Amino acid sequence: MLEVKNISKKFGTTEVLKDINFTLEKGDALAIIGSSGSGKTTLLRCLNFLEKPNKGQILVDGKLIFDADDPSTQKENEIRRKRLHFGLVFQNFNLFPQYTAKENVMLASQLLAKEREDYKEKKKEILAEITAEAEDLLTQVGLSEKMDLYPHQLSGGQCKRVAIARALALHPEILCFDEPTSALDPELTGEVLKVIRSLAEKDTTMIIVTHEMAFARDVADKVVFMDEGVVVEEGPAHEVIENPKAERTRHFLARYSQEQM
């Protein structure tokens, strides 16, 4: 279970997040919707400790992993370890161009493996396990025949799926997506959404920042609508998308035609 309590974030004098609160049960999917600039990506970056909130707490399974008022929760070595609770699929893939799809998926696991006390003794066995898992994950996302290709040889949708496999390789408790279908054409969008749907069916705990309203309604268990750095409305996905209570939510959703829904 994830608990986000009173998270706030400023950049200079600009307050981007203002007392964000929500909970996410294990195995559930949360969709975060809202206009560009509403703070959605900043929230994901705070959850993944790529940004440090100025205020608030983050708890996973009842354990406090970040407290803006407690410096002991903000030590760099602690932050690095706590990032493993979360996996983040970036909007722009962030794949390493010099590595193949399989090497991109394996890289973080290889780096972590080197910290194991038995790494030198069991190096061959450990690397074989990492390789096998990378191949399995790429097969799961439909890229069994693309493992040895480099990012420039892949489509945008394929790169996004490699990024999903890479995030899954670290076995995060919570998988985060930042606009997973951004800049993709309809066919490629369908490829990526199919993978995320399959993860939802496996009860993967997920937070998905998305502009795909029909997808949010049909796949997410819960929806949070953000506007100007605050949570305006939250609730069951169908309820928020189809019968929003807040005027700001209704105005936002009115921009999406019935055909898109």
Short mmCIF file of C-alpha atoms in Angstrom, two decimals, residues 19-145:
data_model
loop_
_atom_site.label_atom_id
_atom_site.label_comp_id
_atom_site.label_asym_id
_atom_site.label_seq_id
_atom_site.Cartn_x
_atom_site.Cartn_y
_atom_site.Cartn_z
CA ASP A 19 -0.65 19.26 -0.13
CA ILE A 20 -1.18 16.18 -2.31
CA ASN A 21 -2.85 13.29 -0.48
CA PHE A 22 -3.91 9.88 -1.79
CA THR A 23 -3.59 6.16 -1.10
CA LEU A 24 -3.09 3.24 -3.46
CA GLU A 25 -3.85 -0.33 -2.46
CA LYS A 26 -1.53 -3.14 -3.49
CA GLY A 27 -2.56 -4.59 -6.86
CA ASP A 28 -4.60 -1.54 -7.88
CA ALA A 29 -4.02 0.86 -10.76
CA LEU A 30 -4.31 4.61 -10.25
CA ALA A 31 -4.72 6.96 -13.22
CA ILE A 32 -3.74 10.59 -12.74
CA ILE A 33 -5.40 12.95 -15.19
CA GLY A 34 -5.26 16.71 -15.71
CA SER A 35 -4.07 19.43 -18.05
CA SER A 36 -0.41 19.94 -18.91
CA GLY A 37 1.26 21.89 -16.12
CA SER A 38 -1.04 20.58 -13.41
CA GLY A 39 1.82 18.87 -11.55
CA LYS A 40 1.31 15.26 -12.61
CA THR A 41 4.87 14.58 -13.83
CA THR A 42 6.39 16.41 -10.86
CA LEU A 43 4.38 14.16 -8.55
CA LEU A 44 5.78 11.05 -10.25
CA ARG A 45 9.30 12.45 -10.00
CA CYS A 46 8.80 13.08 -6.27
CA LEU A 47 7.56 9.52 -5.76
CA ASN A 48 10.65 8.20 -7.55
CA PHE A 49 12.95 10.59 -5.61
CA LEU A 50 14.11 12.36 -8.74
CA GLU A 51 12.82 15.47 -6.97
CA LYS A 52 12.66 15.98 -3.22
CA PRO A 53 9.35 17.29 -1.88
CA ASN A 54 9.57 20.38 0.31
CA LYS A 55 6.85 19.03 2.57
CA GLY A 56 5.08 15.79 3.31
CA GLN A 57 5.57 12.07 3.77
CA ILE A 58 5.62 8.93 1.62
CA LEU A 59 4.86 5.53 3.15
CA VAL A 60 5.01 2.07 1.54
CA ASP A 61 3.28 -0.81 3.36
CA GLY A 62 3.05 1.34 6.47
CA LYS A 63 6.77 2.09 6.53
CA LEU A 64 7.88 5.72 6.34
CA ILE A 65 10.34 6.01 3.45
CA PHE A 66 10.39 9.80 3.12
CA ASP A 67 9.67 12.68 5.48
CA ALA A 68 10.53 16.20 4.33
CA ASP A 69 11.09 17.16 7.98
CA ASP A 70 13.39 14.23 8.75
CA PRO A 71 16.89 14.50 7.19
CA SER A 72 17.63 10.88 8.08
CA THR A 73 15.16 9.78 5.37
CA GLN A 74 16.92 11.91 2.76
CA LYS A 75 20.49 10.56 2.80
CA GLU A 76 21.69 9.81 -0.73
CA ASN A 77 22.44 6.14 -0.06
CA GLU A 78 18.99 5.74 1.52
CA ILE A 79 17.29 7.52 -1.38
CA ARG A 80 19.04 5.25 -3.88
CA ARG A 81 17.77 2.18 -2.04
CA LYS A 82 14.25 3.56 -1.67
CA ARG A 83 14.00 4.21 -5.41
CA LEU A 84 13.80 0.44 -5.81
CA HIS A 85 10.25 0.57 -4.40
CA PHE A 86 9.24 2.36 -7.60
CA GLY A 87 9.81 1.80 -11.29
CA LEU A 88 9.40 4.73 -13.67
CA VAL A 89 8.71 4.51 -17.39
CA PHE A 90 9.74 7.91 -18.72
CA GLN A 91 7.71 9.81 -21.30
CA ASN A 92 10.67 9.89 -23.71
CA PHE A 93 11.89 6.31 -23.08
CA ASN A 94 15.39 7.37 -21.87
CA LEU A 95 16.93 4.24 -23.37
CA PHE A 96 20.69 4.11 -23.79
CA PRO A 97 21.35 4.31 -27.56
CA GLN A 98 24.63 2.37 -27.37
CA TYR A 99 22.93 -0.72 -25.90
CA THR A 100 20.56 -3.24 -27.48
CA ALA A 101 17.03 -3.70 -26.17
CA LYS A 102 18.16 -6.65 -24.05
CA GLU A 103 21.21 -4.81 -22.73
CA ASN A 104 19.03 -1.85 -21.74
CA VAL A 105 16.78 -4.16 -19.73
CA MET A 106 19.75 -5.92 -18.09
CA LEU A 107 21.86 -2.88 -17.20
CA ALA A 108 20.40 -1.84 -13.83
CA SER A 109 20.21 -5.43 -12.61
CA GLN A 110 23.86 -5.95 -13.57
CA LEU A 111 24.93 -2.86 -11.63
CA LEU A 112 23.01 -3.98 -8.55
CA ALA A 113 24.39 -7.50 -8.85
CA LYS A 114 27.95 -6.17 -8.53
CA GLU A 115 27.11 -5.06 -5.00
CA ARG A 116 26.33 -8.62 -3.94
CA GLU A 117 28.90 -10.24 -1.67
CA ASP A 118 28.87 -13.41 -3.76
CA TYR A 119 29.12 -11.64 -7.14
CA LYS A 120 32.70 -12.65 -7.95
CA GLU A 121 32.09 -16.21 -6.86
CA LYS A 122 28.81 -16.63 -8.76
CA LYS A 123 29.22 -14.06 -11.55
CA LYS A 124 28.48 -16.46 -14.42
CA GLU A 125 25.37 -17.84 -12.75
CA ILE A 126 24.07 -14.39 -11.76
CA LEU A 127 24.55 -12.94 -15.24
CA ALA A 128 22.80 -15.94 -16.78
CA GLU A 129 19.80 -15.32 -14.51
CA ILE A 130 19.73 -11.63 -15.42
CA THR A 131 19.94 -12.45 -19.14
CA ALA A 132 17.16 -15.02 -18.90
CA GLU A 133 14.90 -12.61 -17.05
CA ALA A 134 15.53 -9.83 -19.58
CA GLU A 135 14.63 -12.18 -22.42
CA ASP A 136 11.47 -13.29 -20.59
CA LEU A 137 10.36 -9.71 -19.95
CA LEU A 138 10.95 -8.65 -23.54
CA THR A 139 8.94 -11.67 -24.67
CA GLN A 140 6.12 -10.64 -22.32
CA VAL A 141 5.95 -7.20 -23.95
CA GLY A 142 5.96 -8.71 -27.45
CA LEU A 143 9.57 -8.06 -28.41
CA SER A 144 11.02 -11.56 -28.56
CA GLU A 145 12.34 -10.92 -32.08
#
